[in-house]
Short mmCIF file of C-alpha atoms in Angstrom, two decimals:
data_model
loop_
_atom_site.label_atom_id
_atom_site.label_comp_id
_atom_site.label_asym_id
_atom_site.label_seq_id
_atom_site.Cartn_x
_atom_site.Cartn_y
_atom_site.Cartn_z
CA MET A 1 -2.18 -8.96 -14.71
CA SER A 2 0.89 -11.05 -13.83
CA THR A 3 1.11 -12.11 -17.47
CA ILE A 4 0.94 -8.48 -18.63
CA SER A 5 3.55 -7.26 -16.16
CA GLU A 6 5.94 -10.24 -16.45
CA PRO A 7 8.25 -8.82 -19.18
CA LEU A 8 8.47 -5.48 -17.36
CA TYR A 9 9.08 -7.18 -14.02
CA ARG A 10 11.94 -9.22 -15.48
CA ARG A 11 13.56 -6.18 -17.11
CA VAL A 12 13.40 -4.05 -13.97
CA ARG A 13 14.53 -6.93 -11.77
CA LYS A 14 17.55 -7.53 -14.02
CA ASP A 15 18.47 -3.84 -13.95
CA ILE A 16 18.17 -3.72 -10.15
CA VAL A 17 20.32 -6.84 -9.71
CA GLU A 18 22.96 -5.57 -12.13
CA CYS A 19 22.82 -2.12 -10.48
CA ALA A 20 21.85 -0.31 -13.66
CA LEU A 21 19.21 1.22 -11.36
CA THR A 22 20.73 3.10 -8.46
CA PRO A 23 20.46 1.56 -4.97
CA GLY A 24 18.43 3.98 -2.85
CA LYS A 25 17.09 5.97 -5.83
CA SER A 26 13.50 7.22 -5.42
CA PHE A 27 11.10 7.10 -8.35
CA SER A 28 7.42 7.37 -9.17
CA GLU A 29 5.30 5.00 -11.23
CA ALA A 30 5.24 7.59 -13.99
CA GLU A 31 9.05 7.91 -14.03
CA LEU A 32 9.57 4.17 -14.21
CA GLY A 33 6.88 3.91 -16.86
CA ARG A 34 8.65 6.51 -19.03
CA LEU A 35 12.00 4.77 -18.56
CA TYR A 36 10.62 1.40 -19.66
CA HIS A 37 7.87 2.63 -21.98
CA ALA A 38 5.17 0.98 -19.90
CA SER A 39 1.79 2.03 -18.52
CA ARG A 40 1.22 2.58 -14.81
CA THR A 41 -0.79 -0.59 -14.14
CA PRO A 42 1.97 -3.10 -15.08
CA VAL A 43 4.52 -0.80 -13.41
CA ARG A 44 2.53 -0.95 -10.18
CA GLU A 45 2.23 -4.75 -10.34
CA ALA A 46 5.94 -5.18 -11.11
CA CYS A 47 6.88 -2.91 -8.20
CA ARG A 48 4.69 -4.87 -5.82
CA ARG A 49 6.43 -8.10 -6.81
CA LEU A 50 9.85 -6.51 -6.48
CA GLU A 51 8.91 -5.08 -3.08
CA HIS A 52 7.97 -8.59 -1.96
CA GLU A 53 11.46 -9.75 -3.02
CA GLY A 54 13.18 -6.97 -1.09
CA LEU A 55 14.42 -5.19 -4.22
CA VAL A 56 12.05 -2.21 -4.13
CA ARG A 57 10.66 -0.24 -1.19
CA ILE A 58 7.24 1.40 -1.17
CA ILE A 59 7.26 4.97 0.16
CA PRO A 60 3.70 5.77 1.38
CA PHE A 61 2.10 8.67 -0.50
CA ARG A 62 5.35 9.33 -2.40
CA GLY A 63 6.19 6.40 -4.63
CA TYR A 64 9.01 3.89 -4.51
CA SER A 65 12.76 3.55 -4.11
CA ILE A 66 15.30 0.97 -5.21
CA ALA A 67 16.29 -0.97 -2.09
CA PRO A 68 19.58 0.45 -0.77
CA LEU A 69 22.59 -1.73 -0.10
CA SER A 70 24.29 -1.82 3.27
CA VAL A 71 27.07 -3.74 4.91
CA ALA A 72 24.57 -4.92 7.52
CA GLU A 73 22.32 -6.42 4.82
CA PHE A 74 25.30 -8.15 3.22
CA HIS A 75 26.18 -9.79 6.55
CA ASP A 76 22.53 -10.72 7.19
CA LEU A 77 22.23 -12.42 3.80
CA GLN A 78 25.42 -14.40 4.35
CA GLU A 79 24.18 -15.59 7.72
CA MET A 80 20.97 -16.72 6.03
CA GLN A 81 23.08 -18.63 3.51
CA LEU A 82 24.82 -20.41 6.35
CA ILE A 83 21.46 -21.41 7.83
CA PHE A 84 19.59 -22.51 4.69
CA GLU A 85 22.09 -23.73 2.09
CA PRO A 86 23.58 -26.68 4.00
CA ALA A 87 20.01 -27.96 4.41
CA THR A 88 19.25 -27.60 0.70
CA ALA A 89 22.49 -29.38 -0.22
CA ALA A 90 21.61 -32.28 2.09
CA LEU A 91 18.12 -32.56 0.62
CA ALA A 92 19.49 -32.29 -2.92
CA ALA A 93 21.83 -35.21 -2.21
CA GLU A 94 18.75 -37.25 -1.34
CA ARG A 95 16.28 -35.98 -3.96
CA ALA A 96 18.04 -34.60 -7.06
CA ASN A 97 17.37 -36.42 -10.34
CA GLN A 98 20.05 -37.34 -12.87
CA LYS A 99 19.36 -34.37 -15.16
CA GLU A 100 19.79 -31.97 -12.24
CA LEU A 101 22.99 -33.70 -11.15
CA ASP A 102 24.47 -33.45 -14.64
CA GLU A 103 23.58 -29.77 -14.89
CA MET A 104 25.13 -29.09 -11.48
CA ARG A 105 28.42 -30.61 -12.60
CA GLU A 106 28.48 -28.49 -15.75
CA LEU A 107 27.73 -25.25 -13.86
CA ALA A 108 30.29 -26.02 -11.14
CA THR A 109 33.22 -26.06 -13.60
CA TYR A 110 32.81 -22.50 -14.93
CA GLU A 111 35.81 -20.34 -14.09
CA TYR A 112 35.97 -16.62 -14.85
CA ASN A 113 38.87 -14.75 -16.39
CA ILE A 114 40.01 -12.10 -13.90
CA GLU A 115 40.90 -9.74 -16.78
CA ASP A 116 37.52 -10.10 -18.51
CA LYS A 117 34.62 -8.20 -16.93
CA ASN A 118 32.05 -10.04 -19.06
CA SER A 119 33.50 -13.35 -17.93
CA TYR A 120 33.16 -12.23 -14.31
CA HIS A 121 29.53 -11.23 -14.87
CA GLU A 122 28.93 -14.60 -16.53
CA PHE A 123 30.34 -16.25 -13.42
CA LEU A 124 27.92 -14.30 -11.21
CA GLN A 125 25.02 -15.64 -13.27
CA THR A 126 26.43 -19.18 -13.31
CA ASN A 127 27.03 -19.10 -9.56
CA TYR A 128 23.41 -18.01 -9.05
CA GLN A 129 22.18 -20.79 -11.34
CA LEU A 130 24.21 -23.43 -9.52
CA HIS A 131 23.09 -22.50 -6.02
CA SER A 132 19.50 -22.07 -7.20
CA LEU A 133 19.57 -25.46 -8.92
CA ILE A 134 20.84 -27.16 -5.77
CA ALA A 135 18.00 -25.52 -3.85
CA GLN A 136 15.44 -26.52 -6.49
CA SER A 137 16.73 -30.08 -6.34
CA SER A 138 15.72 -30.20 -2.67
CA LYS A 139 12.13 -30.38 -3.98
CA ASN A 140 11.13 -27.93 -1.25
CA LYS A 141 9.71 -24.89 -3.01
CA ARG A 142 9.66 -22.61 0.03
CA LEU A 143 13.29 -23.39 0.79
CA SER A 144 14.20 -22.95 -2.86
CA ASP A 145 12.50 -19.55 -3.00
CA VAL A 146 14.42 -18.37 0.07
CA VAL A 147 17.81 -19.44 -1.32
CA SER A 148 17.09 -17.92 -4.73
CA ASN A 149 16.13 -14.60 -3.16
CA ILE A 150 19.26 -14.57 -1.00
CA HIS A 151 21.46 -14.98 -4.06
CA VAL A 152 19.57 -12.43 -6.13
CA ARG A 153 20.12 -9.85 -3.40
CA LEU A 154 23.76 -10.81 -2.86
CA MET A 155 24.50 -10.49 -6.59
CA ARG A 156 23.80 -6.76 -6.39
CA PHE A 157 26.86 -6.25 -4.18
CA PHE A 158 29.14 -8.02 -6.63
CA TYR A 159 27.73 -6.26 -9.68
CA LEU A 160 28.17 -3.04 -7.76
CA GLY A 161 31.89 -3.47 -7.42
CA LEU A 162 32.89 -6.14 -4.92
CA SER A 163 35.09 -8.60 -6.75
CA PHE A 164 36.15 -12.18 -6.13
CA GLU A 165 39.53 -11.05 -7.49
CA SER A 166 41.82 -14.05 -8.05
CA HIS A 167 39.66 -16.62 -6.24
CA GLY A 168 38.40 -18.23 -9.46
CA PRO A 169 40.19 -21.60 -9.17
CA THR A 170 39.35 -21.82 -5.46
CA LEU A 171 35.66 -21.21 -6.10
CA VAL A 172 35.58 -23.82 -8.85
CA ALA A 173 37.25 -26.38 -6.58
CA GLU A 174 34.74 -25.67 -3.80
CA HIS A 175 31.79 -25.90 -6.20
CA ILE A 176 33.04 -29.21 -7.63
CA SER A 177 33.53 -30.69 -4.15
CA LEU A 178 30.01 -29.65 -3.15
CA VAL A 179 28.45 -31.04 -6.32
CA GLU A 180 30.39 -34.32 -6.07
CA ALA A 181 29.08 -34.86 -2.54
CA ILE A 182 25.54 -34.33 -3.83
CA ARG A 183 26.13 -36.62 -6.82
CA ASN A 184 27.48 -39.31 -4.48
CA ARG A 185 24.25 -39.07 -2.45
CA ASP A 186 26.33 -38.38 0.64
CA ILE A 187 23.89 -36.29 2.67
CA GLU A 188 26.18 -35.36 5.55
CA GLN A 189 29.14 -34.64 3.29
CA ALA A 190 26.95 -32.42 1.12
CA ARG A 191 25.84 -30.54 4.21
CA HIS A 192 29.46 -30.20 5.35
CA MET A 193 30.76 -29.02 1.96
CA ALA A 194 28.00 -26.40 1.69
CA THR A 195 28.82 -25.11 5.18
CA ASP A 196 32.53 -25.03 4.39
CA HIS A 197 32.00 -23.24 1.05
CA ILE A 198 29.80 -20.54 2.56
CA SER A 199 32.04 -20.08 5.60
CA LYS A 200 35.05 -19.52 3.34
CA ALA A 201 33.02 -17.16 1.14
CA ILE A 202 32.17 -15.11 4.23
CA GLU A 203 35.85 -14.92 5.16
CA ARG A 204 36.82 -13.80 1.64
CA SER A 205 34.10 -11.18 1.36
CA ALA A 206 34.90 -9.80 4.82
CA LYS A 207 38.35 -8.86 3.55
CA LEU A 208 36.84 -7.27 0.43
CA LEU A 209 34.44 -5.19 2.49
CA MET A 210 37.12 -4.03 4.89
CA GLY A 211 39.15 -2.86 1.93
CA ALA A 212 36.18 -1.00 0.43
CA ILE A 213 34.60 0.75 3.42
CA ARG A 214 35.85 4.25 4.15
CA PHE A 215 34.36 5.29 7.48
CA GLY A 216 30.76 5.12 6.30
CA GLU A 217 31.33 7.13 3.13
CA ALA A 218 30.16 6.03 -0.31
CA VAL A 219 32.11 2.92 -1.27
CA PHE A 220 31.52 2.98 -5.00
CA GLU A 221 31.27 6.34 -6.71
CA ALA A 222 29.29 7.09 -9.85
CA SER A 223 31.03 6.37 -13.12
CA PRO A 224 31.28 9.43 -15.41
CA GLU A 225 29.19 7.78 -18.11
CA MET A 226 26.32 7.08 -15.72
CA GLY A 227 23.73 9.83 -15.44
CA ASP A 228 20.56 10.33 -13.45
CA SER A 229 18.61 9.84 -16.68
CA GLN A 230 19.53 6.17 -16.34
CA LEU A 231 18.78 6.19 -12.61
CA ALA A 232 22.28 4.80 -12.40
CA ARG A 233 24.99 5.45 -9.82
CA LYS A 234 27.16 3.02 -7.93
CA TYR A 235 27.50 3.16 -4.18
CA ILE A 236 26.70 1.37 -0.95
CA VAL A 237 24.49 3.13 1.55
CA PRO A 238 25.60 1.96 5.02
CA ARG A 239 22.79 1.29 7.49
CA ILE A 240 23.07 3.51 10.57
#
């Protein structure tokens, strides 16, 4: 069944992460099946996997909903980063192989063009790949899975509308410093650079959130070209 549902799972997961599917939107198996031209059995299996990842919620006796986004969740995920990622960086410095180290260096140098939306989206994917690769290089699958899930869920906020603005060169410099510490096999420096990078990211995003929140109202409104037929609107649902 996992083999049958895998392509559907990947398509829906991508659309949730990129916010093509509305955060908080309710749907039935039949509705999702019609949208993706899939039968109910693989839809059900895909939804169960996505629910396990925190991207879909099961509504008993009613169906499902796309997991909403809240400021509280954003803060929770960043705190989890601060707990887990310094540990993965330290382990990666000890355990990463040469191929992984070379790939880290290549990913760390990508800088987005602030005037190019596609470039920014490419950066979001590259950033995810870099942090996931560092976690994978720890050779601790459970830890790697946690870090990957944190970044998948964080990406939704940035696809939704939060922007790194003009921080491109700063982010590249931080990524390179982190990767160099790992490549030098300096365990404590790798731990320190990961902590520093995430702490600064929290400071930057706090300013972005403060500029976006309007007394608990919707932060990102629907674009005119996005209709309910696409299950697509853009907003943050604050947790009360």
